[in-house]
Amino acid sequence: MKHRILIVEDDPLSRELLTDWLETEGYEAVSAADLKASFEAVQSHPPDLVLLDVRLGADDGLTLASWMRQQPELRQIPVIAVTAHAMVTEKHRIIEAGCNAVVSKPVD
């Protein structure tokens, strides 16, 4: 059984690149382009891991991580923030919101 990874990314090209890369590595990659779709995806079929863009247009992607940590059935799912703004203060805010790790864009 393939591990399911949810990619929450508002940029279509970045979303496509991450999806292609993860599928090449043998994962099942599903994606959500905005905060609303990410909540629906997590609730309908919880993933094994979430790759979360911190800035989703006007929305703060960390809202999803914070919400997941409050849900008993979802709180153990690892959330990795993906951001172009990986300064120390931003990393601290990301971890405080409930993410397990931070990866800087562009992702290698």
N, CA, C and O atoms as CSV, one atom per row, in Angstrom:
chain,resi,resn,atom,element,x,y,z
A,1,MET,N,N,0.844,-1.179,0.000
A,1,MET,CA,C,0.000,0.000,0.000
A,1,MET,C,C,0.891,1.245,0.000
A,1,MET,O,O,1.823,1.354,0.797
A,2,LYS,N,N,0.593,2.170,-0.897
A,2,LYS,CA,C,1.370,3.401,-0.994
A,2,LYS,C,C,0.975,4.366,0.113
A,2,LYS,O,O,-0.190,4.445,0.502
A,3,HIS,N,N,1.962,5.095,0.610
A,3,HIS,CA,C,1.670,6.148,1.576
A,3,HIS,C,C,1.048,7.325,0.830
A,3,HIS,O,O,1.489,7.705,-0.255
A,4,ARG,N,N,0.024,7.883,1.438
A,4,ARG,CA,C,-0.727,8.987,0.838
A,4,ARG,C,C,-0.210,10.311,1.389
A,4,ARG,O,O,-0.182,10.519,2.602
A,5,ILE,N,N,0.199,11.203,0.491
A,5,ILE,CA,C,0.699,12.517,0.876
A,5,ILE,C,C,-0.218,13.578,0.290
A,5,ILE,O,O,-0.493,13.594,-0.910
A,6,LEU,N,N,-0.684,14.464,1.161
A,6,LEU,CA,C,-1.506,15.586,0.730
A,6,LEU,C,C,-0.611,16.794,0.523
A,6,LEU,O,O,0.103,17.207,1.437
A,7,ILE,N,N,-0.646,17.357,-0.669
A,7,ILE,CA,C,0.105,18.558,-1.012
A,7,ILE,C,C,-0.876,19.719,-1.000
A,7,ILE,O,O,-1.819,19.751,-1.790
A,8,VAL,N,N,-0.653,20.675,-0.101
A,8,VAL,CA,C,-1.499,21.861,-0.022
A,8,VAL,C,C,-0.666,23.013,-0.566
A,8,VAL,O,O,0.224,23.526,0.112
A,9,GLU,N,N,-0.962,23.409,-1.787
A,9,GLU,CA,C,-0.155,24.397,-2.508
A,9,GLU,C,C,-1.045,25.156,-3.473
A,9,GLU,O,O,-1.767,24.549,-4.264
A,10,ASP,N,N,-0.998,26.495,-3.414
A,10,ASP,CA,C,-1.859,27.282,-4.293
A,10,ASP,C,C,-1.251,27.543,-5.665
A,10,ASP,O,O,-1.978,27.881,-6.599
A,11,ASP,N,N,0.056,27.397,-5.811
A,11,ASP,CA,C,0.691,27.620,-7.107
A,11,ASP,C,C,0.592,26.340,-7.945
A,11,ASP,O,O,1.126,25.301,-7.556
A,12,PRO,N,N,-0.091,26.412,-9.093
A,12,PRO,CA,C,-0.315,25.200,-9.899
A,12,PRO,C,C,0.977,24.503,-10.336
A,12,PRO,O,O,1.048,23.274,-10.318
A,13,LEU,N,N,1.981,25.261,-10.723
A,13,LEU,CA,C,3.236,24.655,-11.178
A,13,LEU,C,C,3.940,23.947,-10.021
A,13,LEU,O,O,4.407,22.819,-10.180
A,14,SER,N,N,4.021,24.587,-8.876
A,14,SER,CA,C,4.649,23.958,-7.705
A,14,SER,C,C,3.894,22.704,-7.296
A,14,SER,O,O,4.503,21.687,-6.964
A,15,ARG,N,N,2.569,22.775,-7.320
A,15,ARG,CA,C,1.728,21.628,-6.970
A,15,ARG,C,C,1.996,20.470,-7.923
A,15,ARG,O,O,2.132,19.325,-7.494
A,16,GLU,N,N,2.071,20.769,-9.203
A,16,GLU,CA,C,2.314,19.733,-10.209
A,16,GLU,C,C,3.704,19.119,-10.051
A,16,GLU,O,O,3.858,17.901,-10.137
A,17,LEU,N,N,4.710,19.953,-9.821
A,17,LEU,CA,C,6.078,19.447,-9.656
A,17,LEU,C,C,6.190,18.536,-8.432
A,17,LEU,O,O,6.794,17.466,-8.502
A,18,LEU,N,N,5.611,18.964,-7.318
A,18,LEU,CA,C,5.639,18.128,-6.115
A,18,LEU,C,C,4.888,16.815,-6.323
A,18,LEU,O,O,5.347,15.756,-5.897
A,19,THR,N,N,3.743,16.892,-6.972
A,19,THR,CA,C,2.952,15.686,-7.243
A,19,THR,C,C,3.741,14.708,-8.105
A,19,THR,O,O,3.833,13.524,-7.782
A,20,ASP,N,N,4.311,15.204,-9.202
A,20,ASP,CA,C,5.088,14.338,-10.101
A,20,ASP,C,C,6.270,13.702,-9.380
A,20,ASP,O,O,6.528,12.509,-9.533
A,21,TRP,N,N,6.989,14.505,-8.592
A,21,TRP,CA,C,8.163,14.015,-7.870
A,21,TRP,C,C,7.772,12.915,-6.888
A,21,TRP,O,O,8.411,11.863,-6.848
A,22,LEU,N,N,6.723,13.152,-6.093
A,22,LEU,CA,C,6.312,12.168,-5.095
A,22,LEU,C,C,5.790,10.889,-5.731
A,22,LEU,O,O,6.060,9.795,-5.236
A,23,GLU,N,N,5.048,11.017,-6.820
A,23,GLU,CA,C,4.554,9.824,-7.503
A,23,GLU,C,C,5.703,9.020,-8.110
A,23,GLU,O,O,5.664,7.790,-8.115
A,24,THR,N,N,6.720,9.707,-8.619
A,24,THR,CA,C,7.903,9.026,-9.136
A,24,THR,C,C,8.614,8.246,-8.029
A,24,THR,O,O,9.195,7.188,-8.275
A,25,GLU,N,N,8.560,8.777,-6.821
A,25,GLU,CA,C,9.187,8.125,-5.668
A,25,GLU,C,C,8.314,7.009,-5.079
A,25,GLU,O,O,8.717,6.340,-4.128
A,26,GLY,N,N,7.118,6.812,-5.646
A,26,GLY,CA,C,6.275,5.702,-5.222
A,26,GLY,C,C,5.169,6.036,-4.235
A,26,GLY,O,O,4.546,5.135,-3.675
A,27,TYR,N,N,4.921,7.318,-4.017
A,27,TYR,CA,C,3.855,7.733,-3.104
A,27,TYR,C,C,2.569,8.022,-3.866
A,27,TYR,O,O,2.590,8.295,-5.066
A,28,GLU,N,N,1.456,7.960,-3.155
A,28,GLU,CA,C,0.193,8.432,-3.700
A,28,GLU,C,C,0.099,9.907,-3.324
A,28,GLU,O,O,0.018,10.242,-2.143
A,29,ALA,N,N,0.109,10.770,-4.299
A,29,ALA,CA,C,0.066,12.214,-4.047
A,29,ALA,C,C,-1.298,12.760,-4.438
A,29,ALA,O,O,-1.774,12.559,-5.555
A,30,VAL,N,N,-1.912,13.451,-3.492
A,30,VAL,CA,C,-3.166,14.152,-3.753
A,30,VAL,C,C,-2.915,15.613,-3.413
A,30,VAL,O,O,-2.013,15.935,-2.640
A,31,SER,N,N,-3.715,16.491,-3.993
A,31,SER,CA,C,-3.421,17.900,-3.762
A,31,SER,C,C,-4.678,18.706,-3.490
A,31,SER,O,O,-5.795,18.324,-3.839
A,32,ALA,N,N,-4.438,19.841,-2.848
A,32,ALA,CA,C,-5.482,20.820,-2.575
A,32,ALA,C,C,-4.884,22.182,-2.880
A,32,ALA,O,O,-3.753,22.480,-2.496
A,33,ALA,N,N,-5.661,23.007,-3.578
A,33,ALA,CA,C,-5.162,24.308,-4.008
A,33,ALA,C,C,-5.454,25.435,-3.032
A,33,ALA,O,O,-4.916,26.534,-3.167
A,34,ASP,N,N,-6.308,25.165,-2.043
A,34,ASP,CA,C,-6.641,26.229,-1.098
A,34,ASP,C,C,-6.992,25.619,0.258
A,34,ASP,O,O,-7.045,24.400,0.420
A,35,LEU,N,N,-7.225,26.491,1.208
A,35,LEU,CA,C,-7.486,26.057,2.578
A,35,LEU,C,C,-8.760,25.219,2.682
A,35,LEU,O,O,-8.772,24.188,3.354
A,36,LYS,N,N,-9.827,25.658,2.022
A,36,LYS,CA,C,-11.097,24.932,2.075
A,36,LYS,C,C,-10.927,23.506,1.547
A,36,LYS,O,O,-11.372,22.546,2.176
A,37,ALA,N,N,-10.285,23.380,0.394
A,37,ALA,CA,C,-10.078,22.055,-0.200
A,37,ALA,C,C,-9.176,21.186,0.674
A,37,ALA,O,O,-9.343,19.967,0.714
A,38,SER,N,N,-8.219,21.806,1.375
A,38,SER,CA,C,-7.330,21.027,2.237
A,38,SER,C,C,-8.088,20.445,3.436
A,38,SER,O,O,-7.858,19.298,3.818
A,39,PHE,N,N,-8.992,21.236,4.027
A,39,PHE,CA,C,-9.815,20.725,5.130
A,39,PHE,C,C,-10.659,19.555,4.653
A,39,PHE,O,O,-10.762,18.539,5.341
A,40,GLU,N,N,-11.260,19.692,3.485
A,40,GLU,CA,C,-12.103,18.625,2.933
A,40,GLU,C,C,-11.290,17.364,2.672
A,40,GLU,O,O,-11.743,16.258,2.968
A,41,ALA,N,N,-10.082,17.528,2.114
A,41,ALA,CA,C,-9.233,16.380,1.797
A,41,ALA,C,C,-8.803,15.631,3.058
A,41,ALA,O,O,-8.815,14.401,3.085
A,42,VAL,N,N,-8.430,16.361,4.084
A,42,VAL,CA,C,-7.991,15.738,5.334
A,42,VAL,C,C,-9.144,14.999,6.009
A,42,VAL,O,O,-8.955,13.913,6.556
A,43,GLN,N,N,-10.323,15.584,5.969
A,43,GLN,CA,C,-11.474,14.956,6.617
A,43,GLN,C,C,-11.999,13.757,5.844
A,43,GLN,O,O,-12.395,12.761,6.448
A,44,SER,N,N,-12.009,13.837,4.525
A,44,SER,CA,C,-12.592,12.750,3.736
A,44,SER,C,C,-11.697,11.517,3.659
A,44,SER,O,O,-12.186,10.388,3.654
A,45,HIS,N,N,-10.405,11.735,3.601
A,45,HIS,CA,C,-9.471,10.605,3.521
A,45,HIS,C,C,-8.139,11.054,4.111
A,45,HIS,O,O,-7.267,11.530,3.383
A,46,PRO,N,N,-7.975,10.905,5.430
A,46,PRO,CA,C,-6.763,11.410,6.081
A,46,PRO,C,C,-5.486,10.856,5.445
A,46,PRO,O,O,-5.362,9.651,5.224
A,47,PRO,N,N,-4.545,11.748,5.156
A,47,PRO,CA,C,-3.286,11.325,4.534
A,47,PRO,C,C,-2.307,10.792,5.584
A,47,PRO,O,O,-2.558,10.879,6.786
A,48,ASP,N,N,-1.205,10.246,5.114
A,48,ASP,CA,C,-0.132,9.810,6.000
A,48,ASP,C,C,0.809,10.969,6.329
A,48,ASP,O,O,1.539,10.924,7.319
A,49,LEU,N,N,0.786,12.006,5.491
A,49,LEU,CA,C,1.660,13.163,5.650
A,49,LEU,C,C,1.045,14.334,4.902
A,49,LEU,O,O,0.382,14.145,3.882
A,50,VAL,N,N,1.263,15.553,5.408
A,50,VAL,CA,C,0.810,16.761,4.724
A,50,VAL,C,C,2.015,17.642,4.428
A,50,VAL,O,O,2.795,17.954,5.328
A,51,LEU,N,N,2.168,18.043,3.168
A,51,LEU,CA,C,3.127,19.078,2.771
A,51,LEU,C,C,2.306,20.347,2.615
A,51,LEU,O,O,1.433,20.426,1.750
A,52,LEU,N,N,2.582,21.334,3.445
A,52,LEU,CA,C,1.708,22.489,3.576
A,52,LEU,C,C,2.405,23.797,3.221
A,52,LEU,O,O,3.359,24.204,3.884
A,53,ASP,N,N,1.924,24.443,2.181
A,53,ASP,CA,C,2.396,25.787,1.854
A,53,ASP,C,C,1.865,26.721,2.933
A,53,ASP,O,O,0.677,26.695,3.253
A,54,VAL,N,N,2.735,27.536,3.484
A,54,VAL,CA,C,2.335,28.421,4.576
A,54,VAL,C,C,1.450,29.553,4.079
A,54,VAL,O,O,0.522,29.967,4.774
A,55,ARG,N,N,1.725,30.051,2.895
A,55,ARG,CA,C,0.931,31.160,2.340
A,55,ARG,C,C,0.091,30.652,1.180
A,55,ARG,O,O,0.601,30.288,0.120
A,56,LEU,N,N,-1.198,30.643,1.415
A,56,LEU,CA,C,-2.148,30.176,0.398
A,56,LEU,C,C,-2.988,31.363,-0.050
A,56,LEU,O,O,-4.132,31.522,0.375
A,57,GLY,N,N,-2.417,32.184,-0.902
A,57,GLY,CA,C,-3.110,33.392,-1.316
A,57,GLY,C,C,-3.314,34.290,-0.113
A,57,GLY,O,O,-2.351,34.667,0.555
A,58,ALA,N,N,-4.557,34.632,0.166
A,58,ALA,CA,C,-4.875,35.486,1.313
A,58,ALA,C,C,-4.976,34.686,2.616
A,58,ALA,O,O,-5.087,35.272,3.693
A,59,ASP,N,N,-4.939,33.359,2.527
A,59,ASP,CA,C,-5.103,32.512,3.713
A,59,ASP,C,C,-3.760,32.084,4.300
A,59,ASP,O,O,-2.760,31.983,3.590
A,60,ASP,N,N,-3.758,31.839,5.593
A,60,ASP,CA,C,-2.593,31.320,6.293
A,60,ASP,C,C,-2.729,29.801,6.352
A,60,ASP,O,O,-3.619,29.282,7.025
A,61,GLY,N,N,-1.859,29.099,5.658
A,61,GLY,CA,C,-1.915,27.644,5.636
A,61,GLY,C,C,-1.767,27.009,7.006
A,61,GLY,O,O,-2.205,25.879,7.219
A,62,LEU,N,N,-1.151,27.728,7.937
A,62,LEU,CA,C,-0.957,27.183,9.275
A,62,LEU,C,C,-2.270,26.955,10.009
A,62,LEU,O,O,-2.307,26.247,11.016
A,63,THR,N,N,-3.332,27.546,9.515
A,63,THR,CA,C,-4.664,27.295,10.083
A,63,THR,C,C,-4.982,25.805,10.029
A,63,THR,O,O,-5.570,25.256,10.960
A,64,LEU,N,N,-4.591,25.153,8.935
A,64,LEU,CA,C,-4.833,23.716,8.797
A,64,LEU,C,C,-4.038,22.939,9.840
A,64,LEU,O,O,-4.586,22.054,10.497
A,65,ALA,N,N,-2.761,23.256,9.999
A,65,ALA,CA,C,-1.929,22.539,10.972
A,65,ALA,C,C,-2.476,22.708,12.385
A,65,ALA,O,O,-2.562,21.737,13.137
A,66,SER,N,N,-2.843,23.920,12.746
A,66,SER,CA,C,-3.388,24.185,14.087
A,66,SER,C,C,-4.669,23.396,14.320
A,66,SER,O,O,-4.865,22.810,15.384
A,67,TRP,N,N,-5.533,23.387,13.320
A,67,TRP,CA,C,-6.804,22.664,13.424
A,67,TRP,C,C,-6.562,21.160,13.554
A,67,TRP,O,O,-7.209,20.495,14.363
A,68,MET,N,N,-5.629,20.620,12.756
A,68,MET,CA,C,-5.338,19.183,12.808
A,68,MET,C,C,-4.856,18.770,14.194
A,68,MET,O,O,-5.200,17.686,14.665
A,69,ARG,N,N,-4.078,19.602,14.845
A,69,ARG,CA,C,-3.544,19.274,16.174
A,69,ARG,C,C,-4.642,19.239,17.239
A,69,ARG,O,O,-4.438,18.689,18.322
A,70,GLN,N,N,-5.788,19.816,16.941
A,70,GLN,CA,C,-6.912,19.812,17.872
A,70,GLN,C,C,-7.859,18.640,17.641
A,70,GLN,O,O,-8.778,18.421,18.430
A,71,GLN,N,N,-7.641,17.885,16.565
A,71,GLN,CA,C,-8.506,16.757,16.219
A,71,GLN,C,C,-7.834,15.453,16.650
A,71,GLN,O,O,-6.781,15.106,16.115
A,72,PRO,N,N,-8.415,14.728,17.601
A,72,PRO,CA,C,-7.772,13.492,18.095
A,72,PRO,C,C,-7.395,12.506,16.982
A,72,PRO,O,O,-6.340,11.876,17.049
A,73,GLU,N,N,-8.239,12.371,15.976
A,73,GLU,CA,C,-7.980,11.398,14.912
A,73,GLU,C,C,-6.959,11.892,13.885
A,73,GLU,O,O,-6.523,11.113,13.037
A,74,LEU,N,N,-6.573,13.157,13.941
A,74,LEU,CA,C,-5.644,13.722,12.955
A,74,LEU,C,C,-4.345,14.226,13.564
A,74,LEU,O,O,-3.392,14.488,12.830
A,75,ARG,N,N,-4.278,14.368,14.870
A,75,ARG,CA,C,-3.141,15.062,15.488
A,75,ARG,C,C,-1.805,14.359,15.310
A,75,ARG,O,O,-0.757,14.991,15.442
A,76,GLN,N,N,-1.821,13.060,15.011
A,76,GLN,CA,C,-0.568,12.322,14.839
A,76,GLN,C,C,-0.024,12.379,13.404
A,76,GLN,O,O,1.084,11.909,13.144
A,77,ILE,N,N,-0.788,12.942,12.492
A,77,ILE,CA,C,-0.331,13.028,11.094
A,77,ILE,C,C,0.757,14.091,11.003
A,77,ILE,O,O,0.527,15.236,11.394
A,78,PRO,N,N,1.945,13.735,10.493
A,78,PRO,CA,C,3.007,14.727,10.347
A,78,PRO,C,C,2.636,15.806,9.327
A,78,PRO,O,O,2.065,15.521,8.274
A,79,VAL,N,N,2.972,17.036,9.665
A,79,VAL,CA,C,2.750,18.174,8.778
A,79,VAL,C,C,4.091,18.858,8.564
A,79,VAL,O,O,4.735,19.290,9.519
A,80,ILE,N,N,4.506,18.953,7.313
A,80,ILE,CA,C,5.750,19.631,6.962
A,80,ILE,C,C,5.395,20.907,6.218
A,80,ILE,O,O,4.765,20.871,5.161
A,81,ALA,N,N,5.808,22.031,6.783
A,81,ALA,CA,C,5.556,23.328,6.145
A,81,ALA,C,C,6.573,23.534,5.036
A,81,ALA,O,O,7.755,23.222,5.184
A,82,VAL,N,N,6.086,24.066,3.918
A,82,VAL,CA,C,6.938,24.406,2.787
A,82,VAL,C,C,6.776,25.904,2.570
A,82,VAL,O,O,5.676,26.383,2.297
A,83,THR,N,N,7.881,26.644,2.695
A,83,THR,CA,C,7.769,28.099,2.623
A,83,THR,C,C,8.996,28.740,1.989
A,83,THR,O,O,10.110,28.224,2.086
A,84,ALA,N,N,8.770,29.855,1.351
A,84,ALA,CA,C,9.874,30.645,0.813
A,84,ALA,C,C,10.395,31.614,1.856
A,84,ALA,O,O,11.421,32.262,1.649
A,85,HIS,N,N,9.698,31.717,2.973
A,85,HIS,CA,C,10.042,32.670,4.032
A,85,HIS,C,C,10.501,31.904,5.269
A,85,HIS,O,O,9.781,31.834,6.265
A,86,ALA,N,N,11.697,31.333,5.203
A,86,ALA,CA,C,12.157,30.436,6.260
A,86,ALA,C,C,13.136,31.104,7.226
A,86,ALA,O,O,14.120,30.484,7.630
A,87,MET,N,N,12.882,32.347,7.597
A,87,MET,CA,C,13.714,32.993,8.598
A,87,MET,C,C,13.433,32.361,9.963
A,87,MET,O,O,12.413,31.696,10.146
A,88,VAL,N,N,14.333,32.569,10.909
A,88,VAL,CA,C,14.219,31.938,12.218
A,88,VAL,C,C,12.890,32.260,12.893
A,88,VAL,O,O,12.255,31.365,13.451
A,89,THR,N,N,12.461,33.515,12.852
A,89,THR,CA,C,11.197,33.877,13.501
A,89,THR,C,C,10.019,33.188,12.823
A,89,THR,O,O,9.074,32.774,13.495
A,90,GLU,N,N,10.066,33.062,11.517
A,90,GLU,CA,C,8.996,32.389,10.788
A,90,GLU,C,C,8.989,30.891,11.116
A,90,GLU,O,O,7.924,30.300,11.292
A,91,LYS,N,N,10.165,30.283,11.195
A,91,LYS,CA,C,10.244,28.858,11.541
A,91,LYS,C,C,9.651,28.615,12.923
A,91,LYS,O,O,8.939,27.631,13.127
A,92,HIS,N,N,9.932,29.487,13.859
A,92,HIS,CA,C,9.394,29.352,15.213
A,92,HIS,C,C,7.861,29.406,15.176
A,92,HIS,O,O,7.194,28.594,15.818
A,93,ARG,N,N,7.308,30.357,14.428
A,93,ARG,CA,C,5.851,30.501,14.300
A,93,ARG,C,C,5.239,29.242,13.670
A,93,ARG,O,O,4.161,28.803,14.074
A,94,ILE,N,N,5.921,28.673,12.694
A,94,ILE,CA,C,5.432,27.484,11.997
A,94,ILE,C,C,5.392,26.275,12.943
A,94,ILE,O,O,4.403,25.544,12.978
A,95,ILE,N,N,6.441,26.076,13.685
A,95,ILE,CA,C,6.488,24.956,14.635
A,95,ILE,C,C,5.448,25.148,15.735
A,95,ILE,O,O,4.778,24.197,16.135
A,96,GLU,N,N,5.317,26.377,16.219
A,96,GLU,CA,C,4.320,26.682,17.255
A,96,GLU,C,C,2.898,26.394,16.774
A,96,GLU,O,O,2.031,26.036,17.570
A,97,ALA,N,N,2.663,26.551,15.469
A,97,ALA,CA,C,1.331,26.319,14.906
A,97,ALA,C,C,0.989,24.834,14.809
A,97,ALA,O,O,-0.173,24.474,14.621
A,98,GLY,N,N,2.004,23.970,14.937
A,98,GLY,CA,C,1.721,22.538,14.909
A,98,GLY,C,C,2.433,21.753,13.838
A,98,GLY,O,O,2.218,20.546,13.720
A,99,CYS,N,N,3.274,22.396,13.052
A,99,CYS,CA,C,4.032,21.660,12.036
A,99,CYS,C,C,5.189,20.922,12.683
A,99,CYS,O,O,5.738,21.357,13.695
A,100,ASN,N,N,5.551,19.796,12.081
A,100,ASN,CA,C,6.649,18.983,12.593
A,100,ASN,C,C,8.003,19.435,12.072
A,100,ASN,O,O,9.029,19.222,12.718
A,101,ALA,N,N,7.999,20.061,10.899
A,101,ALA,CA,C,9.256,20.479,10.276
A,101,ALA,C,C,8.968,21.583,9.253
A,101,ALA,O,O,7.822,21.833,8.882
A,102,VAL,N,N,10.052,22.233,8.813
A,102,VAL,CA,C,9.959,23.303,7.829
A,102,VAL,C,C,10.961,23.014,6.713
A,102,VAL,O,O,12.126,22.710,6.970
A,103,VAL,N,N,10.486,23.115,5.465
A,103,VAL,CA,C,11.346,22.970,4.294
A,103,VAL,C,C,11.271,24.266,3.514
A,103,VAL,O,O,10.187,24.799,3.280
A,104,SER,N,N,12.425,24.769,3.112
A,104,SER,CA,C,12.469,26.009,2.345
A,104,SER,C,C,12.240,25.754,0.865
A,104,SER,O,O,12.693,24.751,0.315
A,105,LYS,N,N,11.533,26.672,0.231
A,105,LYS,CA,C,11.380,26.633,-1.231
A,105,LYS,C,C,12.589,27.310,-1.840
A,105,LYS,O,O,13.142,28.230,-1.237
A,106,PRO,N,N,13.003,26.896,-2.984
A,106,PRO,CA,C,12.464,25.766,-3.748
A,106,PRO,C,C,12.883,24.437,-3.128
A,106,PRO,O,O,13.965,24.318,-2.554
A,107,VAL,N,N,12.013,23.448,-3.254
A,107,VAL,CA,C,12.276,22.113,-2.714
A,107,VAL,C,C,13.174,21.372,-3.674
A,107,VAL,O,O,12.893,21.295,-4.870
A,108,ASP,N,N,14.264,20.823,-3.143
A,108,ASP,CA,C,15.202,20.032,-3.972
A,108,ASP,C,C,14.805,18.584,-3.971
A,108,ASP,O,O,15.465,17.762,-4.606
